[in-house]
Short mmCIF file of C-alpha atoms and ligand atoms in Angstrom, two decimals:
data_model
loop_
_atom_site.label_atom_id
_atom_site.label_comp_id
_atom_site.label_asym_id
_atom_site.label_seq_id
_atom_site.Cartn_x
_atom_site.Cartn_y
_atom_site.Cartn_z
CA UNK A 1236 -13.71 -36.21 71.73
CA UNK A 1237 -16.64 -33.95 72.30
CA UNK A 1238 -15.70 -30.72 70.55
CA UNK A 1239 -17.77 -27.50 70.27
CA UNK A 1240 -17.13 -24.83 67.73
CA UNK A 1241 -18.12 -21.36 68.62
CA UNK A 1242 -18.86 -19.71 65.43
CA UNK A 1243 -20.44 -21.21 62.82
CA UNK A 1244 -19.06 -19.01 59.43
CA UNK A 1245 -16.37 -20.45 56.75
CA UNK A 1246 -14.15 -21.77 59.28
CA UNK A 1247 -16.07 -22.72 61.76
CA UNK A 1248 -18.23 -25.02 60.05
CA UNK A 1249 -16.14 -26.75 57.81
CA UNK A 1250 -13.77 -27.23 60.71
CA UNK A 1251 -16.53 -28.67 62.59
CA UNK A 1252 -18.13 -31.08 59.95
CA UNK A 1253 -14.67 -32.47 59.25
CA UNK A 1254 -13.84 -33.13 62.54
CA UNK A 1255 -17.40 -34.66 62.94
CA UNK A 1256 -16.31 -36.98 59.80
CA UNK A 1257 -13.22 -37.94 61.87
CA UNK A 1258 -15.64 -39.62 64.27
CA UNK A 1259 -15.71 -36.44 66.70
CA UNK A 1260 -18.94 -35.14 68.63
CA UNK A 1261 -18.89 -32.03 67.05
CA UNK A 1262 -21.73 -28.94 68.47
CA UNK A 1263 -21.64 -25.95 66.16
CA UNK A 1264 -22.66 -22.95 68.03
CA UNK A 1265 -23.92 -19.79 66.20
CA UNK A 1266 -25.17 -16.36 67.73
CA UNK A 1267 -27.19 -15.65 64.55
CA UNK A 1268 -30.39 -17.71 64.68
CA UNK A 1269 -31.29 -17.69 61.07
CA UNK A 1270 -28.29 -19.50 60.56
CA UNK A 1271 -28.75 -22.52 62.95
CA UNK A 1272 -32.45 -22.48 61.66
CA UNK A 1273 -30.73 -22.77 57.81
CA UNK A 1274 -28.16 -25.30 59.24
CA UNK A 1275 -30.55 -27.47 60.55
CA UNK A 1276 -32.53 -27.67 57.59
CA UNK A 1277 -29.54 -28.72 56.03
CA UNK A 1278 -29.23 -25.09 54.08
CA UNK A 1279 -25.77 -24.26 53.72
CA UNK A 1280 -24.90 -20.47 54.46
CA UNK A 1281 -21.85 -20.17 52.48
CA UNK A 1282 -21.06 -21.98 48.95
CA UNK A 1283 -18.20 -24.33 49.44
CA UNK A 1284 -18.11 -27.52 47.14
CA UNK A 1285 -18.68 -30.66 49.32
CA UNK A 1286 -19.98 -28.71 52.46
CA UNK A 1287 -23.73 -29.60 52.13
CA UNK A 1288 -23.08 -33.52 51.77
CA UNK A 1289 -20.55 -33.70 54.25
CA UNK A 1290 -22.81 -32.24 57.18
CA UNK A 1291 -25.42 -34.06 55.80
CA UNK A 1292 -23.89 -37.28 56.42
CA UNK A 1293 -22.43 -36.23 59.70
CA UNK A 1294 -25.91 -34.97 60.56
CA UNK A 1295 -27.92 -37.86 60.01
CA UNK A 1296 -25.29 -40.44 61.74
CA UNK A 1297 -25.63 -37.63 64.91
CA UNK A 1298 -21.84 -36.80 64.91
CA UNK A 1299 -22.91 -32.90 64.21
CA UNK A 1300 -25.65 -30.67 65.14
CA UNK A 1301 -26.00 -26.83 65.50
CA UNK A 1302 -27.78 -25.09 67.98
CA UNK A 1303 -27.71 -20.92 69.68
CA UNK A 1304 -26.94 -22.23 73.26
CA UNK A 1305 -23.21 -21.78 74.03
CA UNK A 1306 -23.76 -22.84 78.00
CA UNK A 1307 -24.89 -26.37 77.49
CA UNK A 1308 -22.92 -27.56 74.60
CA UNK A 1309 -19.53 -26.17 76.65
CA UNK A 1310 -20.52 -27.46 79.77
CA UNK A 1311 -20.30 -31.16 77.90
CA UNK A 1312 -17.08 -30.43 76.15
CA UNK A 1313 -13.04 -31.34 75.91
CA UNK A 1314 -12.42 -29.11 73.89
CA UNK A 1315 -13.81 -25.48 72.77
CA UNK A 1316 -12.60 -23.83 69.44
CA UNK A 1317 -12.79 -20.19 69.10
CA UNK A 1318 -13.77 -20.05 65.01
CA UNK A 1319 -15.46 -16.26 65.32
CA UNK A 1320 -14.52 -13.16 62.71
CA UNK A 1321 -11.86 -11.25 63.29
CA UNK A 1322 -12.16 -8.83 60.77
CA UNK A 1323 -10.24 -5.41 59.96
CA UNK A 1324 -11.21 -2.33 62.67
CA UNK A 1325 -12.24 0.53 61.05
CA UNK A 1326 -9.88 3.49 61.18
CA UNK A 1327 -6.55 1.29 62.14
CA UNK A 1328 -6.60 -2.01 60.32
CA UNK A 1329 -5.88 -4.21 63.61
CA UNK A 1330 -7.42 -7.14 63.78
CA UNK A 1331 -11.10 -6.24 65.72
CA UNK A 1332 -10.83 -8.78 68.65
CA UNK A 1333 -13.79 -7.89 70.70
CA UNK A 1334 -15.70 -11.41 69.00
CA UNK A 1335 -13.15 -13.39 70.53
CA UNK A 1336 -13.24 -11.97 73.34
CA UNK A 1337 -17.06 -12.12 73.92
CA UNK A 1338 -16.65 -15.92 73.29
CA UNK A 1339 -13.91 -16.37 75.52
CA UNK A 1340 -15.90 -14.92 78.74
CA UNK A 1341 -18.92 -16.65 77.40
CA UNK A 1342 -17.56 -19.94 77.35
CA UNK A 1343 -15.52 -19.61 80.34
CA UNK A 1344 -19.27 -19.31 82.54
CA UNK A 1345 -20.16 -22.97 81.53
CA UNK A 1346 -16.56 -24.68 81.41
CA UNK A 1347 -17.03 -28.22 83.54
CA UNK A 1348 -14.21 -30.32 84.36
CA UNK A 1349 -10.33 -30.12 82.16
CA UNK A 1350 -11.73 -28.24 79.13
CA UNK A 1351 -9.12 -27.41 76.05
CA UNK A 1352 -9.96 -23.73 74.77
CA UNK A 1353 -8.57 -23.29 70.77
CA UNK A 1354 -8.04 -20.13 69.19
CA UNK A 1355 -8.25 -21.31 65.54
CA UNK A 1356 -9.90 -17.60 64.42
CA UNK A 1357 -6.52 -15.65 62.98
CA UNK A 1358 -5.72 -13.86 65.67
CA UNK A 1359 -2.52 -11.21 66.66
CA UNK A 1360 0.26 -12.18 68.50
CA UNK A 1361 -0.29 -12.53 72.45
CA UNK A 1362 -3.70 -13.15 71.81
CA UNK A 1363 -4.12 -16.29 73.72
CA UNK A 1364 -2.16 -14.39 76.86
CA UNK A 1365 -5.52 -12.05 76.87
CA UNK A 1366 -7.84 -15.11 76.56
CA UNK A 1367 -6.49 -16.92 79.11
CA UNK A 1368 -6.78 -13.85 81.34
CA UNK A 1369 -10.66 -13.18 80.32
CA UNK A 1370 -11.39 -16.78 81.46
CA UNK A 1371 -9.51 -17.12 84.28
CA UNK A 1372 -10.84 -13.98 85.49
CA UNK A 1373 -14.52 -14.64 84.33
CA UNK A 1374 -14.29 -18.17 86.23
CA UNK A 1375 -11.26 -18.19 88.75
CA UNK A 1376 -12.21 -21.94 89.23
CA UNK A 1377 -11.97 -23.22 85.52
CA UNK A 1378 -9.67 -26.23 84.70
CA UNK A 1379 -8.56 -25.43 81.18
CA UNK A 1380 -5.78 -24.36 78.50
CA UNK A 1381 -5.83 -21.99 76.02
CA UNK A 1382 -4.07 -23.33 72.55
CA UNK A 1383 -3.42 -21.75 69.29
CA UNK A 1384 -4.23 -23.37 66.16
CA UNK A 1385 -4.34 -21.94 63.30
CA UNK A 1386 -6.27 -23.03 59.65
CA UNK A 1387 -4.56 -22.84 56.68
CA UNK A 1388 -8.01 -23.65 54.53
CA UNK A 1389 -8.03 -21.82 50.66
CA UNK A 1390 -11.76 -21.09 50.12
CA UNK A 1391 -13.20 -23.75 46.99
CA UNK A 1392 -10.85 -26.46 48.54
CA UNK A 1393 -11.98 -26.21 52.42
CA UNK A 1394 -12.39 -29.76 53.00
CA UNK A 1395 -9.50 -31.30 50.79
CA UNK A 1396 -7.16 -29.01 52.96
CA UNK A 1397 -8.65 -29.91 56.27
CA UNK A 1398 -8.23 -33.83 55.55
CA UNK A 1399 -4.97 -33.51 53.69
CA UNK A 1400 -3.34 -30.35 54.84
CA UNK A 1401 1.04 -30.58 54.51
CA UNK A 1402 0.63 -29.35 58.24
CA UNK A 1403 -0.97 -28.82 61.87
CA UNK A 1404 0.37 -25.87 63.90
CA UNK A 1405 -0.73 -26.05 67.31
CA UNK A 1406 0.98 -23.32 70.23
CA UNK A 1407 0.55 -25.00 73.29
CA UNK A 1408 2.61 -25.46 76.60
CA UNK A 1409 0.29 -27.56 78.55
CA UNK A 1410 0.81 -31.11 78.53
CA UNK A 1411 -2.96 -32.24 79.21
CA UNK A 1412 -3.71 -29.95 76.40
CA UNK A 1413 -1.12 -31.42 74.26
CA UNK A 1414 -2.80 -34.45 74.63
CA UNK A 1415 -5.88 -33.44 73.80
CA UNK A 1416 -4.93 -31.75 70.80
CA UNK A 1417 -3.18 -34.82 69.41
CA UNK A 1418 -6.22 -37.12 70.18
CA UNK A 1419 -8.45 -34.22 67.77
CA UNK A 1420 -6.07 -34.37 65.11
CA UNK A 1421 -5.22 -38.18 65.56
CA UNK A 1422 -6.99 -39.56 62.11
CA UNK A 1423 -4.46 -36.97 60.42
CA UNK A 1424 -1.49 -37.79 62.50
CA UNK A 1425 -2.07 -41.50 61.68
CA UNK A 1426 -1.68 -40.18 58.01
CA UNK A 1427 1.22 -38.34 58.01
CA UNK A 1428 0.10 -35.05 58.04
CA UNK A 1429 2.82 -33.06 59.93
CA UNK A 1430 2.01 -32.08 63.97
CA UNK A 1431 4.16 -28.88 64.09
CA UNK A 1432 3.84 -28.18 68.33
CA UNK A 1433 5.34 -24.71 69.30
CA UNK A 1434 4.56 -22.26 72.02
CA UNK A 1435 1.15 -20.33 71.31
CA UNK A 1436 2.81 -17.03 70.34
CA UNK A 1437 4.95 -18.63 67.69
CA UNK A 1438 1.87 -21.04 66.39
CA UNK A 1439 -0.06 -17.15 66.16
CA UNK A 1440 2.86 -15.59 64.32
CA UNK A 1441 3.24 -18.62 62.19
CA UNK A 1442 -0.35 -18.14 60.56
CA UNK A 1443 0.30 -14.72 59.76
CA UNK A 1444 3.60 -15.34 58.55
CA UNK A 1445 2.49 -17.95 56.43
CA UNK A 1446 -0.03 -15.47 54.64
CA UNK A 1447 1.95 -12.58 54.40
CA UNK A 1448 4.62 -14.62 52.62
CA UNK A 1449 2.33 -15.93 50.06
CA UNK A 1450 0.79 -12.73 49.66
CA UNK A 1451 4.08 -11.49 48.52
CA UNK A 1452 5.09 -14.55 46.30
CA UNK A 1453 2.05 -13.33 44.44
CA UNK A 1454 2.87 -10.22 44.21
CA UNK A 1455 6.67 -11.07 43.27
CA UNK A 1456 5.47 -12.46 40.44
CA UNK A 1457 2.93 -9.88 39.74
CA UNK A 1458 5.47 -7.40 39.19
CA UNK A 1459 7.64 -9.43 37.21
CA UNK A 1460 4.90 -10.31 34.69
CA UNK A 1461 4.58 -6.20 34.61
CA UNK A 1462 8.32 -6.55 33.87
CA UNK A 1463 7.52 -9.04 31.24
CA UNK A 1464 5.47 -6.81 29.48
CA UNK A 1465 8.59 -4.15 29.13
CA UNK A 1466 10.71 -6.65 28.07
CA UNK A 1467 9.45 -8.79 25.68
CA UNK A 1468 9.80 -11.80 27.77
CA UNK A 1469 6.78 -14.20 28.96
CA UNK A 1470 5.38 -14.62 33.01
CA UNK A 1471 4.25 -18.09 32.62
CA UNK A 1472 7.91 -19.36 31.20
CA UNK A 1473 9.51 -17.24 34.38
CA UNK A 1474 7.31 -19.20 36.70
CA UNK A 1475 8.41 -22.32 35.52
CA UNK A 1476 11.55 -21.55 35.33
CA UNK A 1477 12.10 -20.66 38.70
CA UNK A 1478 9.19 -22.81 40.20
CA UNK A 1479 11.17 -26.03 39.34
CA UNK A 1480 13.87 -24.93 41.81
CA UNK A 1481 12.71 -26.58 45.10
CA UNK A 1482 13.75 -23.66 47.12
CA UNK A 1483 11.17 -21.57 45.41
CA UNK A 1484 8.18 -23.92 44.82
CA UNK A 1485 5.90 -23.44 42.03
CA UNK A 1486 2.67 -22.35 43.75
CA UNK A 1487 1.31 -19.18 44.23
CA UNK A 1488 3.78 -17.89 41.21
CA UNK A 1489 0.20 -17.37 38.99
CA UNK A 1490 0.34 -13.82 37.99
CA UNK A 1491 -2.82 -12.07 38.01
CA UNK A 1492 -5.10 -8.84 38.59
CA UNK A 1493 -3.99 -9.34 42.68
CA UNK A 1494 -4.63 -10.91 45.69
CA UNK A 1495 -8.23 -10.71 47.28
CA UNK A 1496 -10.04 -12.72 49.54
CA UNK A 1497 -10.82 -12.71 53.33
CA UNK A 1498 -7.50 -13.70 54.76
CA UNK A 1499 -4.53 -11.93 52.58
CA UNK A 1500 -5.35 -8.29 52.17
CA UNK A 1501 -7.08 -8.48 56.41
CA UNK A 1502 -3.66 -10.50 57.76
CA UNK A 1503 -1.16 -8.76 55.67
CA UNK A 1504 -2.66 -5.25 57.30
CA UNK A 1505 -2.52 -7.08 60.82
CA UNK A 1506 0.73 -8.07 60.48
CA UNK A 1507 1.81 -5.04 59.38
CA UNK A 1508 -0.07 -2.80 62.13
CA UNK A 1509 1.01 -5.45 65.16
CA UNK A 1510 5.13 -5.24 63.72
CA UNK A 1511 4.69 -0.98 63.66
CA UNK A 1512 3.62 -1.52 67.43
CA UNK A 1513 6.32 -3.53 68.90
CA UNK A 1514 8.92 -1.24 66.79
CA UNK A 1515 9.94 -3.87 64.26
CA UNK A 1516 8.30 -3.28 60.94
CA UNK A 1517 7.86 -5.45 58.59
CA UNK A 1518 8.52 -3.34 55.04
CA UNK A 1519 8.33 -6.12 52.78
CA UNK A 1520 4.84 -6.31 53.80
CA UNK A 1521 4.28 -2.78 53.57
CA UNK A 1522 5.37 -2.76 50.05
CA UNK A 1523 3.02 -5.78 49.13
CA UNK A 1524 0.22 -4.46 50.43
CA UNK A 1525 0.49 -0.61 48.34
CA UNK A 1526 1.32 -2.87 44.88
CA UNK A 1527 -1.35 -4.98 45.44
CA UNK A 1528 -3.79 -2.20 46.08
CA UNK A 1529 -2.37 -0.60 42.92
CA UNK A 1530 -2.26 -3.61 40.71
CA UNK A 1531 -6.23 -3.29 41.14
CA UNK A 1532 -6.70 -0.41 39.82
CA UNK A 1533 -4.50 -0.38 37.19
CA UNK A 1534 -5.96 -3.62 36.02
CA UNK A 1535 -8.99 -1.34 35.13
CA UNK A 1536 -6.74 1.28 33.24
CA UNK A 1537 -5.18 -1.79 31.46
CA UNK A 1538 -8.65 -2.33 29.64
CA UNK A 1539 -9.60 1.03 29.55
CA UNK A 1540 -5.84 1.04 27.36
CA UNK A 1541 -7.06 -2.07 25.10
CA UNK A 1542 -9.66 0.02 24.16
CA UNK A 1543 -7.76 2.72 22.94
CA UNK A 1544 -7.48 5.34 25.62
CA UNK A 1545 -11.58 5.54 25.70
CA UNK A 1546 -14.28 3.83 27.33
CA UNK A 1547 -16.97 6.54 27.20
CA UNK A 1548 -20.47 4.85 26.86
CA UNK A 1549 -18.85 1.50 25.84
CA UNK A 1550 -20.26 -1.75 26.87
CA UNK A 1551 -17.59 -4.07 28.83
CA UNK A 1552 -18.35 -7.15 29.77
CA UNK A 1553 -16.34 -8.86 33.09
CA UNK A 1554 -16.29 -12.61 33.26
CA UNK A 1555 -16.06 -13.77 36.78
CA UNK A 1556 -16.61 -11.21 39.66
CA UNK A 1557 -15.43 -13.30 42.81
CA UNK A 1558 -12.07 -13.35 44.18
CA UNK A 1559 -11.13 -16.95 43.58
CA UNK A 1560 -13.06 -19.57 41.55
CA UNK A 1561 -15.26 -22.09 43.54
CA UNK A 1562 -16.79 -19.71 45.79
CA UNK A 1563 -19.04 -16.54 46.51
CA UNK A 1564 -16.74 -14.83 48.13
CA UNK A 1565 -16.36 -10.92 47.07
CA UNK A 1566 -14.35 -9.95 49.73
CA UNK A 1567 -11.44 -7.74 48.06
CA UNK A 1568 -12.29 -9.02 45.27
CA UNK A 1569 -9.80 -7.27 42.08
CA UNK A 1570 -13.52 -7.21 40.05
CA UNK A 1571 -14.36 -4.23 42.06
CA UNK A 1572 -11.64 -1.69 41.56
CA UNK A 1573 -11.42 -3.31 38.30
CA UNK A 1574 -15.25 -1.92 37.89
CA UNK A 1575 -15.08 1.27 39.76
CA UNK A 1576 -12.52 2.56 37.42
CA UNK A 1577 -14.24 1.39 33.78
CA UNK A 1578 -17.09 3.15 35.54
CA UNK A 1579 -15.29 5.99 36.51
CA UNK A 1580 -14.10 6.71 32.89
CA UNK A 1581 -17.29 5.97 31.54
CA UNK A 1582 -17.97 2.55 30.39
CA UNK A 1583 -21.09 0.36 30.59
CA UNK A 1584 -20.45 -2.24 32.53
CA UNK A 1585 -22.29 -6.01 33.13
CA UNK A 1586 -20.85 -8.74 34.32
CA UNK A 1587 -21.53 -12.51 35.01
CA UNK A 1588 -20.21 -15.01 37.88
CA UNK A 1589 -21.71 -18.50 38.59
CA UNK A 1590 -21.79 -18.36 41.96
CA UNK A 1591 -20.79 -14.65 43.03
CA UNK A 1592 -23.94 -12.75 41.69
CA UNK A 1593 -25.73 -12.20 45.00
CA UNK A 1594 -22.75 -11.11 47.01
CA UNK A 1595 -21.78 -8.79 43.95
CA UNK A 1596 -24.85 -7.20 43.98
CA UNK A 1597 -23.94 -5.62 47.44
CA UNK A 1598 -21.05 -4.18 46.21
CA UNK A 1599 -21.57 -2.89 42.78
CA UNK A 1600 -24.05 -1.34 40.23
CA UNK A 1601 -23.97 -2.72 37.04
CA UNK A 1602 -25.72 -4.92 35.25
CA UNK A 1603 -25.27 -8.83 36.22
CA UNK A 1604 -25.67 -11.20 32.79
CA UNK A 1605 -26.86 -14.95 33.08
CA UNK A 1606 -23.87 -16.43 31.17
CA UNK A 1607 -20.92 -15.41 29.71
CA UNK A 1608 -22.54 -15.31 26.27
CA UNK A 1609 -24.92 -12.50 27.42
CA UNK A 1610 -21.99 -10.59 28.77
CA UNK A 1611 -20.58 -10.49 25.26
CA UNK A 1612 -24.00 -9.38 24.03
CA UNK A 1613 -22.85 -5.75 22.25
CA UNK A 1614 -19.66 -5.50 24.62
CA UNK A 1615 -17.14 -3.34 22.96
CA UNK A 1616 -14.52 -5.62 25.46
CA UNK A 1617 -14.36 -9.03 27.38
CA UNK A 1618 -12.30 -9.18 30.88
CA UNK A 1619 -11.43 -12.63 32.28
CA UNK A 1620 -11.39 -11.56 35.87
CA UNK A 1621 -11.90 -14.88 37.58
CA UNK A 1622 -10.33 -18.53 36.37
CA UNK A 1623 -14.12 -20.43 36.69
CA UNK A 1624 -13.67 -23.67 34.89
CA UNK A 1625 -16.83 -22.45 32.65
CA UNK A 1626 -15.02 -19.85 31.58
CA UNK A 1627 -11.90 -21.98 29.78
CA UNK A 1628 -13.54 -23.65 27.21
CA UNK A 1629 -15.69 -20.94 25.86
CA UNK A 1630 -17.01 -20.82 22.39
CA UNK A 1631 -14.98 -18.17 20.83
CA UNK A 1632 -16.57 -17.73 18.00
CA UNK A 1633 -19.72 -17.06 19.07
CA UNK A 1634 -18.36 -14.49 21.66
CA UNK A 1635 -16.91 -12.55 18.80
CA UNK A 1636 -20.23 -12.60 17.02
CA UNK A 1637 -21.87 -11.34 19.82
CA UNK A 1638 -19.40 -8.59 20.66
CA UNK A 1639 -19.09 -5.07 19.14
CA UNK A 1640 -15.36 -5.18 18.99
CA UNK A 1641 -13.68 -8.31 19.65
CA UNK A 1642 -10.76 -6.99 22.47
CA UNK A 1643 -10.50 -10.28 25.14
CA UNK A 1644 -8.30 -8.87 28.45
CA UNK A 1645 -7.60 -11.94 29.81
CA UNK A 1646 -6.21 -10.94 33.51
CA UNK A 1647 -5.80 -15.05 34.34
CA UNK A 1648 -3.77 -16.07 31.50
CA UNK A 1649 -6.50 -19.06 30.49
CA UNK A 1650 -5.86 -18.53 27.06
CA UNK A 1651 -3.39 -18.73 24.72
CA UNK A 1652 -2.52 -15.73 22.95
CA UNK A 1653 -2.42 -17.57 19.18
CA UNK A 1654 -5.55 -19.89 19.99
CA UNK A 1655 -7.80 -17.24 20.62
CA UNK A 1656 -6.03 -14.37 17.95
CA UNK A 1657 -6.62 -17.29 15.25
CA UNK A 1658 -10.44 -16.21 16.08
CA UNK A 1659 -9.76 -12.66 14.97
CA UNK A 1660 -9.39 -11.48 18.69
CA UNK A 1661 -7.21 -8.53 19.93
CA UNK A 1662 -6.13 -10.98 23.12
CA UNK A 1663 -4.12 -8.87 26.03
CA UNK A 1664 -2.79 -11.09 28.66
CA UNK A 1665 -0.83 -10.97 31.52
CA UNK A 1666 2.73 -10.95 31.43
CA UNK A 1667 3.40 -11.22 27.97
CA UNK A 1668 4.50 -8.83 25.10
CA UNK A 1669 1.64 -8.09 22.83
C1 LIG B 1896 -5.72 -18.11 51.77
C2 LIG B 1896 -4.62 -19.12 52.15
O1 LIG B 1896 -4.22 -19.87 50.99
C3 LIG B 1896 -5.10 -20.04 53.23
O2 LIG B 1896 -4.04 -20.93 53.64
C4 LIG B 1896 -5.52 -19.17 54.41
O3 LIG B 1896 -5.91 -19.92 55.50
C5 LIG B 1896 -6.62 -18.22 54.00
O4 LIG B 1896 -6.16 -17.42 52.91
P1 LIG B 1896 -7.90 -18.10 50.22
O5 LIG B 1896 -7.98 -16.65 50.54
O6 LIG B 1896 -9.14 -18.92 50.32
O7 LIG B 1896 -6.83 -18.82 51.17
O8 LIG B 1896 -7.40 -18.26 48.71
P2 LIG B 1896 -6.05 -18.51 47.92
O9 LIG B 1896 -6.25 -19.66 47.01
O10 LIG B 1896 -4.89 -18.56 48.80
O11 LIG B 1896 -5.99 -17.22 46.99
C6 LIG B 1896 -5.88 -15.90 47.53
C7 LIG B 1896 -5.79 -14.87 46.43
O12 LIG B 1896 -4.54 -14.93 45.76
C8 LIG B 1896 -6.85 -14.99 45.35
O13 LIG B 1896 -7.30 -13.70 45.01
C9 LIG B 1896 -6.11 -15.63 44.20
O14 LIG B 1896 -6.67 -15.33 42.95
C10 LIG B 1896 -4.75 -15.02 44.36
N1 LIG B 1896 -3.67 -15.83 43.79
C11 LIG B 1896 -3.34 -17.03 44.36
C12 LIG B 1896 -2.96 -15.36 42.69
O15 LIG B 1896 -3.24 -14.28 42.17
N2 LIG B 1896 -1.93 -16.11 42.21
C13 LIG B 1896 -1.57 -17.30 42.75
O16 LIG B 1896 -0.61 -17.91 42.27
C14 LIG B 1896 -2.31 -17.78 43.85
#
């Protein structure tokens, strides 16, 4: 199959290098020039773990190139996916379309022959019905079909989920399409990997369905750990305990400082904003979305509490600033409400990520450490923001004699509470009585 991805961010390109693996003719298109320029010299925009070897490989055995020239590379192909941004508008929190759009008229000028046209950007409900309209009006003579497929790819494990994902949702009434479609996806159909074929409404509504509801499993558990706390009783023992039960499932049950990230808090808000519009709101949702902007915040006065009510002029010291481990990603990160508010009450704060640092910078003044043992460096207090694997095995003894006061806020629940107390720590986790 010759396949073209238009847009060439996080989705787009892993997408497109793993179907290039598959043994697809995969074109990359990318509006931004310094991009394809980067691509081509085999720089990698985004930090993903894998990505740089994969289109490497693909590169060199001429499954995969990149290039700013929609026309040419659409005029060749059997199948076009839509893989632009779709981020939040300002002012309403619907999903800002107008990318998708663009692409849709664009490609629909140099569509030759049968052409399959995928939305696999996370689009709202009856967005396919518009983008089928743009085309057909752009080009009344077009022979295509417009298909919705959404990813389900966690940032840090891209590629794993792409080759091994439980399913494949694809919307599409068309059988030509269908076809086509199956013959893309065939090396993961021939594993096992689920084809889940629906109408392209449902197939929309099932990515957003599928976030919102893990958005709330975290936050389920979220509030029970805060319940935890009350009670005497311990978060990571409740997860278990109800994780076992097939019906529940025990992922997405880690509590923590809150969901960030680039899909939950954007698709929870889209969801929520495209249910108030067709009159059937989706409170559940709602609710998620104010605890989880909450549970931020308060995550800051939870230090600020460690510390005995006051933070004034007192060094604290965050480990991990993205949103996830295994990427660069700051997008809603917790780390910065989590900073905003020690800053707001007065504290010094520095903070160190492996791979976050550059991104963070755009987002927040403070002072960025190069390690985790220069964070400690006179820090009154210690917050374990983000789970990096560097960050579990860390010499605790020499963190305590680096630190002022030795108070460890431990937001992930890496530790445990009498491995890192036998160091002389005052250790706050998450979900557990003091
Ligand atoms: C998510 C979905 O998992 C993916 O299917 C979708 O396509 C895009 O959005 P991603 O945002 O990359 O992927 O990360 P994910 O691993 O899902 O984590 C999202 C957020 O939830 C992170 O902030 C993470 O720390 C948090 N989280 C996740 C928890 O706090 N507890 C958990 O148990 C799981």
């Amino acid at each position: 199959m010759r396949i073209v991805m238009v847009g060439s961010g996080y989705v787009g390109l892993v997408s497109g290098a793993c179907f290039a693996d598959f043994g697809h003719d995969v074109v990359c298109v990318d509006k931004a020039a310094e991009k394809i320029a980067a691509l081509n010299n085999g720089i990698m925009p985004i930090y993903e773990p894998g990505l740089d070897a994969l289109v490497a490989s693909n590169r060199s055995a001429g499954r995969l190139s990149f290039t700013t020239e929609l026309g040419p590379a659409v005029e060749a192909a059997d199948v076009v996916f839509i893989a632009v941004g779709t981020p939040s508008r300002r002012g309403d929190g619907h999903a800002d379309l107008s990318y998708v759009y663009a692409a849709a008229a664009e490609i629909a000028q140099s569509i030759k022959g049968f052409t399959v046209v995928v939305t696999k950007s996370t689009v709202p409900v009856g967005t396919g019905d518009e983008v089928e309209r743009i085309i057909r009006e752009t080009n009344p003579e077009a022979d295509f079909a417009v298909v919705s497929n959404p990813e389900f790819l966690r940032e840090g494990a891209a590629i794993d989920d792409f080759k091994r994902p439980d399913r494949i949702v694809v919307g599409v009434t068309d059988d030509r399409a269908r076809g086509v479609m199956t013959e893309v996806y065939r090396p993961l159909y021939l594993n096992q990997s689920p084809l889940v074929f629906t109408g392209r409404r449902t197939s929309e509504l099932i990515k957003y369905a599928a976030n919102a509801f893990l958005a709330m499993k975290i936050t389920f558990i979220n509030e029970i750990a805060d319940l935890c706390e009350r009670v005497g009783a311990d978060v990571q023992d409740v997860s278990r305990g109800i994780g076992l039960d097939g019906r529940i499932g025990s992922k997405f049950l880690h509590a923590g400082p809150g969901y960030g990230g680039s899909c939950f808090p954007k698709d929870t808000l889209a969801l929520v904003k495209t249910a108030q519009d067709h009159d059937s709101p989706v409170r559940l949702i709602e609710t998620t979305i104010a605890i989880n902007d909450n549970r931020k915040r308060a995550m800051g006065r939870r230090v600020i509490a460690a510390l005995g009510g006051d933070v004034r002029g007192k060094k604290i010291g965050i480990l991990g600033l993205t949103f996830k481990p295994n990427t660069d990603d700051m997008r809603d990160s917790p780390a910065i409400a989590i900073v905003q508010t020690l800053k707001d009450a007065g504290a010094i704060v520095s903070g160190y990520d492996p791979e976050g640092i550059d991104n963070a910078r755009q987002m927040m003044d403070i002072a960025f450490a190069s390690g985790p043992y220069q964070v400690a460096e006179g820090a009154a207090a210690l917050v374990l923001v983000t789970e990096w694997n560097q960050f579990r095995a860390l010499d605790l003894p020499r963190l305590k004699s680096l630190m002022v006061t030795p108070v460890f806020v431990d937001l992930r629940n890496v530790y445990r509470a009498s491995e890192v107390e036998a160091h002389g720590f005052d250790y706050h986790a998450i979900g557990k009585a003091d």
